[in-house]
PDB file of C-alpha atoms (C1' of nucleotides) in Angstrom:
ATOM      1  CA  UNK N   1     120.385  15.798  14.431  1.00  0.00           C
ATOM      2  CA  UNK N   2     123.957  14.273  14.429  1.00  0.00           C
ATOM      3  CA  UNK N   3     124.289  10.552  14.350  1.00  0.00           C
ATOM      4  CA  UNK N   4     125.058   9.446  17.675  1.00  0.00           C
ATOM      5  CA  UNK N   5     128.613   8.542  17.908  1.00  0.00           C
ATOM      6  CA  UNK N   6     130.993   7.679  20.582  1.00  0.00           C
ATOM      7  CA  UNK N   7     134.911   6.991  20.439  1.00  0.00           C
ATOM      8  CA  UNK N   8     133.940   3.266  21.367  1.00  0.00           C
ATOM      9  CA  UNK N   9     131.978   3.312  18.048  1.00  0.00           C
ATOM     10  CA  UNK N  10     134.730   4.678  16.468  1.00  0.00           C
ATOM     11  CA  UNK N  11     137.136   2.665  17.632  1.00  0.00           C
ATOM     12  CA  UNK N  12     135.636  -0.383  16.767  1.00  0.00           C
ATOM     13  CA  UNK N  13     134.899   0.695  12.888  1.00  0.00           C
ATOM     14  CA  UNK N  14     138.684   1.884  12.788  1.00  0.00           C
ATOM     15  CA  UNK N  15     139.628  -1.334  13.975  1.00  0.00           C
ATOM     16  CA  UNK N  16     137.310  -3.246  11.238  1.00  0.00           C
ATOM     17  CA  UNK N  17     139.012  -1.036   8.507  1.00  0.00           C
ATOM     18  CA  UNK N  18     142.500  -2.097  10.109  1.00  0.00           C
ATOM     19  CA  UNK N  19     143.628  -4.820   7.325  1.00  0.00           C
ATOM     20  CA  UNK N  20     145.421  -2.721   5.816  1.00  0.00           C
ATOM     21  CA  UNK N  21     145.593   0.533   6.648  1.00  0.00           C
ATOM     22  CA  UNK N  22     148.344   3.481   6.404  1.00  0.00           C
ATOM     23  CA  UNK N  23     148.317   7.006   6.670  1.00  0.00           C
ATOM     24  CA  UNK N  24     148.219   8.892   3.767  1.00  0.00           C
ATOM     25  CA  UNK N  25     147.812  12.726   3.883  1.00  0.00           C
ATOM     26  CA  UNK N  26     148.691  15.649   6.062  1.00  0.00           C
ATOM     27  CA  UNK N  27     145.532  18.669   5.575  1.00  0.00           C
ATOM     28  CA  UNK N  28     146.734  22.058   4.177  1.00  0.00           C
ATOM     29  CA  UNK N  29     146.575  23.158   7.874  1.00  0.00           C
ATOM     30  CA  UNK N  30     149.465  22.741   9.916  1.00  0.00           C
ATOM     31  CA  UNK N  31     147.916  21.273  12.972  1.00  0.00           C
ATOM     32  CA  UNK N  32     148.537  17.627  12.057  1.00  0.00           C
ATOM     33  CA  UNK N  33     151.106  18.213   9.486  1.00  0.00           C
ATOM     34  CA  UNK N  34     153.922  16.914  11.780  1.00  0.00           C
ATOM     35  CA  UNK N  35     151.870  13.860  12.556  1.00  0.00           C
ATOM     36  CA  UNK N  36     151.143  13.470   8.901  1.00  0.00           C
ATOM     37  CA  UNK N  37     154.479  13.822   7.922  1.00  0.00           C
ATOM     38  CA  UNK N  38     156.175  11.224  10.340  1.00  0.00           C
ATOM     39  CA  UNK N  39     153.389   8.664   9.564  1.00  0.00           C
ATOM     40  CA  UNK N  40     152.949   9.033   5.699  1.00  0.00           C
ATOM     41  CA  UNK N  41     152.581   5.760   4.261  1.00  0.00           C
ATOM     42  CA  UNK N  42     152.993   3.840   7.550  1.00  0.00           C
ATOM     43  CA  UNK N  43     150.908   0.902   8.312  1.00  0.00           C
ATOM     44  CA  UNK N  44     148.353   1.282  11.462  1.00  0.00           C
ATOM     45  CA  UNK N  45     149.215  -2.179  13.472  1.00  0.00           C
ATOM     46  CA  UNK N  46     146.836  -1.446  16.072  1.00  0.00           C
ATOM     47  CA  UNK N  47     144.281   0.647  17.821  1.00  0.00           C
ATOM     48  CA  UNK N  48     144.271   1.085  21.809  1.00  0.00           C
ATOM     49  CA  UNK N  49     141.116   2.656  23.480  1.00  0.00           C
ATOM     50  CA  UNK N  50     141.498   4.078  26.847  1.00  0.00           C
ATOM     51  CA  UNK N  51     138.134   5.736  27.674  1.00  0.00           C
ATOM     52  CA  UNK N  52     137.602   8.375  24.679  1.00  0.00           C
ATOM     53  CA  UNK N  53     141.564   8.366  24.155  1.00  0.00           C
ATOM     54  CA  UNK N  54     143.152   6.611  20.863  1.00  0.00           C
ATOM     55  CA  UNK N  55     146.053   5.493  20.315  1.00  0.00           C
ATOM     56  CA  UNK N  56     147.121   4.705  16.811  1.00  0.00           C
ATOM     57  CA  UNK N  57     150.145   2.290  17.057  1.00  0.00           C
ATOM     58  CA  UNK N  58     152.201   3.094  13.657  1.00  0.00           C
ATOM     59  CA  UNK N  59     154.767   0.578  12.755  1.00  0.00           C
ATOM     60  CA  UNK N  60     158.471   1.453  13.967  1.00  0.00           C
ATOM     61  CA  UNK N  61     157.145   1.992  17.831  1.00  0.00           C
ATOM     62  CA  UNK N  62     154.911   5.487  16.737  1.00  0.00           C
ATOM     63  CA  UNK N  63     151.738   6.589  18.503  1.00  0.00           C
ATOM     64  CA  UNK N  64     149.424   8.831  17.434  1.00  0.00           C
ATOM     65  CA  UNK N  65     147.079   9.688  20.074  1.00  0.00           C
ATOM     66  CA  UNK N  66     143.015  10.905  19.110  1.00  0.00           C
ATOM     67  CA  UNK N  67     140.665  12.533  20.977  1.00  0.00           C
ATOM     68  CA  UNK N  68     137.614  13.344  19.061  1.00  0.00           C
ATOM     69  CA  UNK N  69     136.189  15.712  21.972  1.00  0.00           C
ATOM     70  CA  UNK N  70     132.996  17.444  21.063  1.00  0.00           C
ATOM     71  CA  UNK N  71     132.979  17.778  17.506  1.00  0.00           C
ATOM     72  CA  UNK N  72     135.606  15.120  16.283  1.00  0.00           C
ATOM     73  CA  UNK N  73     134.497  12.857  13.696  1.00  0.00           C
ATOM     74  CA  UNK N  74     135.580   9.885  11.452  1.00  0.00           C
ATOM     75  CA  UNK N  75     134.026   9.891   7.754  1.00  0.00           C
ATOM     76  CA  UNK N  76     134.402   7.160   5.652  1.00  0.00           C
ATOM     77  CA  UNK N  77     134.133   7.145   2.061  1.00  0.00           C
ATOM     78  CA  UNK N  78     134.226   4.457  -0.646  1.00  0.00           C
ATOM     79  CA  UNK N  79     137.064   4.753  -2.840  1.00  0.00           C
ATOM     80  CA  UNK N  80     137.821   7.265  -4.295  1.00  0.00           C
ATOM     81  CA  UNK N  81     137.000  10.561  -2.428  1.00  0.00           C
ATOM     82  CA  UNK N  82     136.196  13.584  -3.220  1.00  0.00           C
ATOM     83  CA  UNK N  83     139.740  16.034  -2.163  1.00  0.00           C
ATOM     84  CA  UNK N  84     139.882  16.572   1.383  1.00  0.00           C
ATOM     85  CA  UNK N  85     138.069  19.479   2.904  1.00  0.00           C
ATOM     86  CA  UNK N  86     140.233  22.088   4.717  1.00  0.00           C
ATOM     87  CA  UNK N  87     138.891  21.267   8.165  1.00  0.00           C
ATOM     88  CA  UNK N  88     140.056  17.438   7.280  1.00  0.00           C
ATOM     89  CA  UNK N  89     143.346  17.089   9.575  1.00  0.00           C
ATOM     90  CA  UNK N  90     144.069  13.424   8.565  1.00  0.00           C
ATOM     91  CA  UNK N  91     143.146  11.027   6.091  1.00  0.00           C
ATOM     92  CA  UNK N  92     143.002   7.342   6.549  1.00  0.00           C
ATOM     93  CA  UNK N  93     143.421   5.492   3.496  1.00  0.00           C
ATOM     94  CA  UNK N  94     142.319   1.903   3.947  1.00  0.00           C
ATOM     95  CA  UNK N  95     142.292   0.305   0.657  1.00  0.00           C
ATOM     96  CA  UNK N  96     138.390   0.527  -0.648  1.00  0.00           C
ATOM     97  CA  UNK N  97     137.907   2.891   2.162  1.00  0.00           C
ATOM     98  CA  UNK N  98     139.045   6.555   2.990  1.00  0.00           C
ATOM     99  CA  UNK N  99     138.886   7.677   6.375  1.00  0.00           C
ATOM    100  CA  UNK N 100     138.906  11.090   6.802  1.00  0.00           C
ATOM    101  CA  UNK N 101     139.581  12.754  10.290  1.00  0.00           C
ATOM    102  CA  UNK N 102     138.086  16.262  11.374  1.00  0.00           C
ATOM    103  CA  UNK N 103     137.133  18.136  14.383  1.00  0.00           C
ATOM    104  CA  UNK N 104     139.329  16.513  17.054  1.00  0.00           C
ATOM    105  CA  UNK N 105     141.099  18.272  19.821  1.00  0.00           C
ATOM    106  CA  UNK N 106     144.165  15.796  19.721  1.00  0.00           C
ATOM    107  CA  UNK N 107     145.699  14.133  16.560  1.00  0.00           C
ATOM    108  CA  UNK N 108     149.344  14.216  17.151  1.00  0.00           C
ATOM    109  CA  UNK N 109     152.278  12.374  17.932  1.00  0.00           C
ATOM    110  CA  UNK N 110     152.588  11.148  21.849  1.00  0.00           C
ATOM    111  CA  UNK N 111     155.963   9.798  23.399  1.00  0.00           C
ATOM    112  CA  UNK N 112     156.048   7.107  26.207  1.00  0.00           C
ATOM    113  CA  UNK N 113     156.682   9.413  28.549  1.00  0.00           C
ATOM    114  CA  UNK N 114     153.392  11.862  27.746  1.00  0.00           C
ATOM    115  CA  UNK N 115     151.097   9.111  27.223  1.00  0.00           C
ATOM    116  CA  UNK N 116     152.149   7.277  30.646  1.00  0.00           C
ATOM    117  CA  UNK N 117     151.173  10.505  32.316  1.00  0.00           C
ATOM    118  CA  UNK N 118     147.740  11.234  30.394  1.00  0.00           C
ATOM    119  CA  UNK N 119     147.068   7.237  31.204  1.00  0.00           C
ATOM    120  CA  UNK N 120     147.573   7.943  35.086  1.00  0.00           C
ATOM    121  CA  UNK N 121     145.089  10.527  35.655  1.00  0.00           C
ATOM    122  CA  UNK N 122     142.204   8.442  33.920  1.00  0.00           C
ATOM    123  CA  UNK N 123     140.346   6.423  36.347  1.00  0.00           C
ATOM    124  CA  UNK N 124     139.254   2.768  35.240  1.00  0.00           C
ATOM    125  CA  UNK N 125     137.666   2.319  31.652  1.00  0.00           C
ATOM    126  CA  UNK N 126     134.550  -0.283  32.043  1.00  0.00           C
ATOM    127  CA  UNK N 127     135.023  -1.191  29.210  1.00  0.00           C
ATOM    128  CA  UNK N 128     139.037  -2.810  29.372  1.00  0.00           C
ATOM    129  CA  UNK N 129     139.350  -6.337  30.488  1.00  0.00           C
ATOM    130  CA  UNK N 130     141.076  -6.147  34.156  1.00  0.00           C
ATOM    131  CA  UNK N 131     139.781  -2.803  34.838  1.00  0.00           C
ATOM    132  CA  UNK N 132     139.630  -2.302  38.181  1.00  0.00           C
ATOM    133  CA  UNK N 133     136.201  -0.795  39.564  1.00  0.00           C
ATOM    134  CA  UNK N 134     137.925  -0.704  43.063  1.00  0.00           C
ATOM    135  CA  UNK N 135     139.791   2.540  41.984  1.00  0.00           C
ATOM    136  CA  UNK N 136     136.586   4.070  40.738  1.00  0.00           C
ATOM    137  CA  UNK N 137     134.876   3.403  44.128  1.00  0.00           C
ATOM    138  CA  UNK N 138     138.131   4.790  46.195  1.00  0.00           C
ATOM    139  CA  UNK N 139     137.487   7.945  44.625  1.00  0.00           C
ATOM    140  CA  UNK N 140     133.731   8.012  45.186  1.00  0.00           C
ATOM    141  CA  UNK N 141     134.137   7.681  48.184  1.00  0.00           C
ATOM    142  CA  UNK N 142     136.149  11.108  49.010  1.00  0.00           C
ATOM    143  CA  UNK N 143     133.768  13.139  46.802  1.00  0.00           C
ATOM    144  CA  UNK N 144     131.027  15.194  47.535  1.00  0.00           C
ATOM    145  CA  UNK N 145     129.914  16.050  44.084  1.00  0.00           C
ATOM    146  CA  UNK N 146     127.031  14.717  42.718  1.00  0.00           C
ATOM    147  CA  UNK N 147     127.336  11.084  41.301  1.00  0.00           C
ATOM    148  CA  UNK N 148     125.895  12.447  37.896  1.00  0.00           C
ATOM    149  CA  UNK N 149     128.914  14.835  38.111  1.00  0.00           C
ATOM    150  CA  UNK N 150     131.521  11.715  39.241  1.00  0.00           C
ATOM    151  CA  UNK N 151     130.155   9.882  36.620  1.00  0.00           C
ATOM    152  CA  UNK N 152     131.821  12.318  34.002  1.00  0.00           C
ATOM    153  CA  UNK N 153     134.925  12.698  35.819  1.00  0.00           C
ATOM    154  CA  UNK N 154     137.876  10.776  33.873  1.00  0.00           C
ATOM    155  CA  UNK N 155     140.014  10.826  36.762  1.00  0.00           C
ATOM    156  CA  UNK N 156     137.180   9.027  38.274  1.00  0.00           C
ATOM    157  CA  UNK N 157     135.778   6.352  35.893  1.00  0.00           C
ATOM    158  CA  UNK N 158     136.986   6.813  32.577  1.00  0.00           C
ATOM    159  CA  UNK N 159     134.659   6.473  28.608  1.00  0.00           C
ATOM    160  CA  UNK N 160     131.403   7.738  29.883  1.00  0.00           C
ATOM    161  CA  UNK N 161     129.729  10.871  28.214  1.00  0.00           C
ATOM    162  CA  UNK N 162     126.775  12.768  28.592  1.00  0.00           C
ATOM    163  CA  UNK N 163     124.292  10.344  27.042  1.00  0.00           C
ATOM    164  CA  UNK N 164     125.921   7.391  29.047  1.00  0.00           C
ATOM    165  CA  UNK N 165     125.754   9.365  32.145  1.00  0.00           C
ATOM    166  CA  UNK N 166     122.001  10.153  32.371  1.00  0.00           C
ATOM    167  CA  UNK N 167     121.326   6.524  31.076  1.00  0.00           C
ATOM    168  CA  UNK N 168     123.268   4.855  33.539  1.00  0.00           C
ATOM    169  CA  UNK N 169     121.566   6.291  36.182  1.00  0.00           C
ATOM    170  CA  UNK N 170     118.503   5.926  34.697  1.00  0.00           C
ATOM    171  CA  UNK N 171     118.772   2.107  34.655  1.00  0.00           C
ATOM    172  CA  UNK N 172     120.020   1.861  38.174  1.00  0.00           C
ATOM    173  CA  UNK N 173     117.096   4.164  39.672  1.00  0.00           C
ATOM    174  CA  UNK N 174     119.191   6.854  41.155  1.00  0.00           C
ATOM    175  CA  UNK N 175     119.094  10.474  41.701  1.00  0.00           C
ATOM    176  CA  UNK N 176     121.631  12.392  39.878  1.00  0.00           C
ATOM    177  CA  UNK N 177     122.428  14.382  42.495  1.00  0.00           C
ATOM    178  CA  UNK N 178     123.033  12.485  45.445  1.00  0.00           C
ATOM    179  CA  UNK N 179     126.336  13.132  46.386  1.00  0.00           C
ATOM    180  CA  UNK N 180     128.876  10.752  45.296  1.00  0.00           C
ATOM    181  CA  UNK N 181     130.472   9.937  48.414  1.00  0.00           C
ATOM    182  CA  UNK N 182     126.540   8.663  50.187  1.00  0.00           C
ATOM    183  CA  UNK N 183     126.266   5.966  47.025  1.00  0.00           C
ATOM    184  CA  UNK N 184     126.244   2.426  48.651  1.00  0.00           C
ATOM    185  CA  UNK N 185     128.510  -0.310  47.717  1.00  0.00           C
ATOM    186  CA  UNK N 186     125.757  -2.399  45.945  1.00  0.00           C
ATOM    187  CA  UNK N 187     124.446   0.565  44.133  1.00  0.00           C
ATOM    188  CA  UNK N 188     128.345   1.043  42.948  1.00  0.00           C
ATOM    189  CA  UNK N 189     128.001  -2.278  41.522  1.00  0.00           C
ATOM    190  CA  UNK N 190     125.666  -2.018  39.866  1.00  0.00           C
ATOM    191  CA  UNK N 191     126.373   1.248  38.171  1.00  0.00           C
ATOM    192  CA  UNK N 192     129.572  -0.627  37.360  1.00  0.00           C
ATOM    193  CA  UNK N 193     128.317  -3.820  35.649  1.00  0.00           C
ATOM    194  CA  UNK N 194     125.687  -1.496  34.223  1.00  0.00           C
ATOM    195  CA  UNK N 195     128.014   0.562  32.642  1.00  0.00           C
ATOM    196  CA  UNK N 196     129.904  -2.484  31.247  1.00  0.00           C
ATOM    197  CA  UNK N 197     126.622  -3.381  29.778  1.00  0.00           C
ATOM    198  CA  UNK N 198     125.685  -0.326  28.010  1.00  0.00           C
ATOM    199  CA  UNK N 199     129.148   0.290  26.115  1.00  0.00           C
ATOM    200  CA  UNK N 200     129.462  -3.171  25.338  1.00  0.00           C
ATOM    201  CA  UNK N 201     126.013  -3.115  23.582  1.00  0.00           C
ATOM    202  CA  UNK N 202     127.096   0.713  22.272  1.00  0.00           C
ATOM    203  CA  UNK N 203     130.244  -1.254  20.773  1.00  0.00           C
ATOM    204  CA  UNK N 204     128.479  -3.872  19.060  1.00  0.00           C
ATOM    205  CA  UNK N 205     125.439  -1.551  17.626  1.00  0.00           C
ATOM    206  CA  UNK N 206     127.794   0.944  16.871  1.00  0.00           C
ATOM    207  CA  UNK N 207     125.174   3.637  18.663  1.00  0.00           C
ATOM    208  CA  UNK N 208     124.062   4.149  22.090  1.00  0.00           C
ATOM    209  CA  UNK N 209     121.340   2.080  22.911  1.00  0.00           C
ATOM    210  CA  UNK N 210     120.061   1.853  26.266  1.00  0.00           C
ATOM    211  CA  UNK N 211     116.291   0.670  26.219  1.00  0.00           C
ATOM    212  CA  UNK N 212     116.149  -2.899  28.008  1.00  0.00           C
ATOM    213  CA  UNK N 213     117.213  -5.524  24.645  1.00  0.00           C
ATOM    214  CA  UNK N 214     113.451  -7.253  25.304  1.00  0.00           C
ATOM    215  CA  UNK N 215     112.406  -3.349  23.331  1.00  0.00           C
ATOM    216  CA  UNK N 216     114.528  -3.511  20.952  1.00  0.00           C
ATOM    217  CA  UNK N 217     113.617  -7.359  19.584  1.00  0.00           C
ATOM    218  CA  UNK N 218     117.766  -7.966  19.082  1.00  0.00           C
ATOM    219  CA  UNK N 219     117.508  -5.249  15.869  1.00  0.00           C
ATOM    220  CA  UNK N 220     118.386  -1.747  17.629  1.00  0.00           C
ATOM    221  CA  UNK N 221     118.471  -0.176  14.578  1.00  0.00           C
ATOM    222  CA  UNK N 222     115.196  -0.454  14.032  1.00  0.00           C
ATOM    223  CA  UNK N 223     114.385   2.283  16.957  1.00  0.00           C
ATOM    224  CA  UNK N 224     115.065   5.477  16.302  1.00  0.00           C
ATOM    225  CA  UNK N 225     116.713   8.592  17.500  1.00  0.00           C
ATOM    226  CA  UNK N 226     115.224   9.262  20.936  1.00  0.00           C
ATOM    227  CA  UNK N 227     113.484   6.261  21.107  1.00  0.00           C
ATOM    228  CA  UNK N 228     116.894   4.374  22.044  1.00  0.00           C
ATOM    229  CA  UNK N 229     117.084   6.132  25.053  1.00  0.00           C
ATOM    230  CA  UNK N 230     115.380   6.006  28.257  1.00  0.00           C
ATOM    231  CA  UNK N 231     115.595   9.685  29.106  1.00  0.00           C
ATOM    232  CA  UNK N 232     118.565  11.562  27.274  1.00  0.00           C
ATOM    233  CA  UNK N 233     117.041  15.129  25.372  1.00  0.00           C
ATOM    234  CA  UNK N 234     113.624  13.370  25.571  1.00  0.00           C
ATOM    235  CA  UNK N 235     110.464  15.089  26.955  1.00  0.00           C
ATOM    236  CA  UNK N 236     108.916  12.163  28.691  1.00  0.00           C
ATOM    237  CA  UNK N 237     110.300   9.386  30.088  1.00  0.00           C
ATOM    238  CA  UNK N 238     110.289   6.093  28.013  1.00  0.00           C
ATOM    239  CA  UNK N 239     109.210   3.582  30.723  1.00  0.00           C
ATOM    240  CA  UNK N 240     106.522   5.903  32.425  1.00  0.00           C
ATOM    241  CA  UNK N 241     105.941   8.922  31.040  1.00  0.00           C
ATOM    242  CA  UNK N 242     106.887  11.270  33.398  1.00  0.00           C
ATOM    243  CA  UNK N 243     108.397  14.950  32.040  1.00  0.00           C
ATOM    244  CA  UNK N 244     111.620  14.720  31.856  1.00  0.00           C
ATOM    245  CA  UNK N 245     113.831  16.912  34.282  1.00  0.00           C
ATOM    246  CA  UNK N 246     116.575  18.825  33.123  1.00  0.00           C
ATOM    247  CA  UNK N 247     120.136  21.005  34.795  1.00  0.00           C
ATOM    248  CA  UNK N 248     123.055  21.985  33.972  1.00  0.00           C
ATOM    249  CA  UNK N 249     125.571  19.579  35.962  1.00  0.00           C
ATOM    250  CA  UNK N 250     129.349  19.755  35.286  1.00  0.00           C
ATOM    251  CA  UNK N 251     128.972  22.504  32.670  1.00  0.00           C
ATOM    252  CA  UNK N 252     126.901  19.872  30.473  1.00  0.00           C
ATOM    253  CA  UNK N 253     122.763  18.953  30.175  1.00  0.00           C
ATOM    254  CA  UNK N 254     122.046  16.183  32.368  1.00  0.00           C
ATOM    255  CA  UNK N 255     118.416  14.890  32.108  1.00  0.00           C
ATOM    256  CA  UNK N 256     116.026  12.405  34.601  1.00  0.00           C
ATOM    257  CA  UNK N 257     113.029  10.735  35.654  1.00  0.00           C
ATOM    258  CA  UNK N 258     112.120  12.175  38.826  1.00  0.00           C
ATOM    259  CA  UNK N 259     109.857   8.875  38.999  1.00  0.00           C
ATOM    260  CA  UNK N 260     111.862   6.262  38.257  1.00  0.00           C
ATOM    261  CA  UNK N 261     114.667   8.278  39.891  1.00  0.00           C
ATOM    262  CA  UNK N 262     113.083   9.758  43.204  1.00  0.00           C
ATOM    263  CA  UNK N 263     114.828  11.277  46.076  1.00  0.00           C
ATOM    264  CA  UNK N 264     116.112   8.621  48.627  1.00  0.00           C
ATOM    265  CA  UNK N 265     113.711   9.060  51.295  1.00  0.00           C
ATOM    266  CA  UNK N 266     115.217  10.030  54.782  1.00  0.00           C
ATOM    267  CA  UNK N 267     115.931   7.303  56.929  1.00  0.00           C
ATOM    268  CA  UNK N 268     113.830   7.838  59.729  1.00  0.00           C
TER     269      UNK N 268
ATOM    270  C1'  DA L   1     122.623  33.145  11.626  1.00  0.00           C
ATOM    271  C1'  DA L   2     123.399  32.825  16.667  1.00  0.00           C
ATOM    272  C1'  DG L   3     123.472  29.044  19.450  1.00  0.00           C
ATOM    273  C1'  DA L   4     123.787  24.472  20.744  1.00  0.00           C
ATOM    274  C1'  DA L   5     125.995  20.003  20.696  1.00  0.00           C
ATOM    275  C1'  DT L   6     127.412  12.793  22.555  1.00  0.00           C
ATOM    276  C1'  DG L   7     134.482  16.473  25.562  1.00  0.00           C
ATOM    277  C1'  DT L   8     138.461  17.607  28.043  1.00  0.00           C
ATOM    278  C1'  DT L   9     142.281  20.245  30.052  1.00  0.00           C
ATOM    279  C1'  DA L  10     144.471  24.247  32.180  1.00  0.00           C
ATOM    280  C1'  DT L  11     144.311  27.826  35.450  1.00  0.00           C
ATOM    281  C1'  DG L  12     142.859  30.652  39.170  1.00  0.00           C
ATOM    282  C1'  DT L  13     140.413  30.982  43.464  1.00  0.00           C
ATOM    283  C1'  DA L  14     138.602  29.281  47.756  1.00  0.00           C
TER     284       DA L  14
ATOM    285  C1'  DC V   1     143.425  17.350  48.256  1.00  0.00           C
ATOM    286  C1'  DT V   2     138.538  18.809  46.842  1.00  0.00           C
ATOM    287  C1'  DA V   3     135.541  22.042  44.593  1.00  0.00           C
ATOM    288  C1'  DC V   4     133.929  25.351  41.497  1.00  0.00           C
ATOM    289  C1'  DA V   5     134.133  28.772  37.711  1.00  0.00           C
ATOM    290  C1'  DT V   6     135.989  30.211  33.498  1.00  0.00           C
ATOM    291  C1'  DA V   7     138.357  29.967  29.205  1.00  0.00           C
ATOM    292  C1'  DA V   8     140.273  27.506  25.558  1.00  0.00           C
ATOM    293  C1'  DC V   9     140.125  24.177  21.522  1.00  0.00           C
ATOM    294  C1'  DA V  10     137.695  21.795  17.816  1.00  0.00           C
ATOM    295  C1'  DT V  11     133.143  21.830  13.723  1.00  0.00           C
ATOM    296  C1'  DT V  12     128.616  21.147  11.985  1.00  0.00           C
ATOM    297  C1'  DC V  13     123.920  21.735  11.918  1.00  0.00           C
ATOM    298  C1'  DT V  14     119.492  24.187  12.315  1.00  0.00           C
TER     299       DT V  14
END
DNA sequence: AAGAATGTTATGTA
DNA sequence: CTACATAACATTCT
């Protein structure tokens, strides 16, 4: 099974590496070549996350922007690495460490212009200081799609996946497919603050963990796998033991605790 | 070795 | 504008 990874992750161990780091190769294919070619040799001054989007900023005012999408994926290596693979579309070399970039859907150069744009259809990103949830509950509001679809919109709330999505509304207690528009203000909150939670703890662990931190005794490594999850691609739930439901919502697997997530009950 | 997987955008239709 | 389906794109693992 793949190690669970998410941009946040990512973006925090690409930020660790930063000291003194420069772009070094282009890969025999031509996707990133221009990229590779423009930045060769250039030092990365800093790394801006916006949801799953990165943006590289190169010295002399360049951007590359990163999206690792499905199958994107950093892999570091101590010094010195093996030669580059031919699916490797950039390599990172950061002094004792070499980066190595595969698998992403975007690894190119982005103007001002094209960046502003991509930037305005992303809803808020929990994670940013001065994000504002008030945007993300706007657009709640006018949908009728089920929150555990809204949840994985990025015009709607922006750096949530699949994992995050059935987790989230796991911890708040709510059925994935209420529709988004009959959530209640309080619940909103605390979907909110509970998403702040979980990718904050994701950033710092460097994995998704979402099992309350009185399980994992402050070492979250120590759990494995599916037992750092409440319900994602388990069988039972984690807290009660209940099978674990599954469907297909917004084209992706979305799992739940029909217990600790029932069906709001009618009001009478 | 087909199929699944932690993602997103573009496009067409309603 | 919202919704829904489909295709496209990227790669690795079992």
């Amino acid at each position: 099974m793949p190690e669970g990874h998410t941009i946040h992750r990512y973006a925090r161990l690409q930020t660790q590496a930063l000291g003194d780091t420069s772009l070094r190769m282009s890969s025999p294919q031509d996707r990133a070549s221009e990229a590779a070619e423009a930045l060769d040799g250039r030092r990365i001054e800093r790394i801006d996350a916006y949801g799953k989007h990165l943006l590289y900023r190169f010295e002399d005012e360049l951007s590359l922007h990163v999206h690792l999408g499905l199958f994107g994926r950093f892999r570091t290596w101590r010094a010195p690495a093996p030669p580059p693979r031919d699916t490797i579309r950039l390599r990172f070399d950061a002094g004792e460490r070499v980066i190595d970039l595969s698998g992403a859907t975007a690894s190119h150069l982005i103007d001002p212009a094209t960046e502003a744009k991509m930037l305005a259809r992303l809803g808020p990103d929990p994670l940013r200081p001065g994000a504002d949830p008030e945007r993300a509950w706007e657009a709640l509001r006018r949908r009728r799609i089920p929150i555990g679809a809204a949840l994985l919109d990025q015009n709607v709330i922006a750096g949530i996946g699949n994992v995050y999505r059935a987790e989230i509304l796991f911890a708040c207690g709510l059925d994935p497919i209420l529709p988004a528009k009959t959530i209640k203000r309080a619940e909103w909150e605390e979907i909110w603050e509970t998403t702040r939670a979980m990718l904050r703890t994701g950033e710092r662990s460097g994995r998704i963990v979402t099992v309350p931190a009185s399980e994992s005794k402050g070492a979250p490594s120590k759990l494995r796998g599916r037992d750092r999850v409440q319900v994602y691609r388990r069988e039972q739930c984690r807290r009660c033991g209940t099978k674990v439901r599954m469907k297909e919502i917004s084209a992706r697997n979305l799992f739940w605790c029909p217990t600790c997530q029932p069906r709001r009950r009618r009001l009478a």
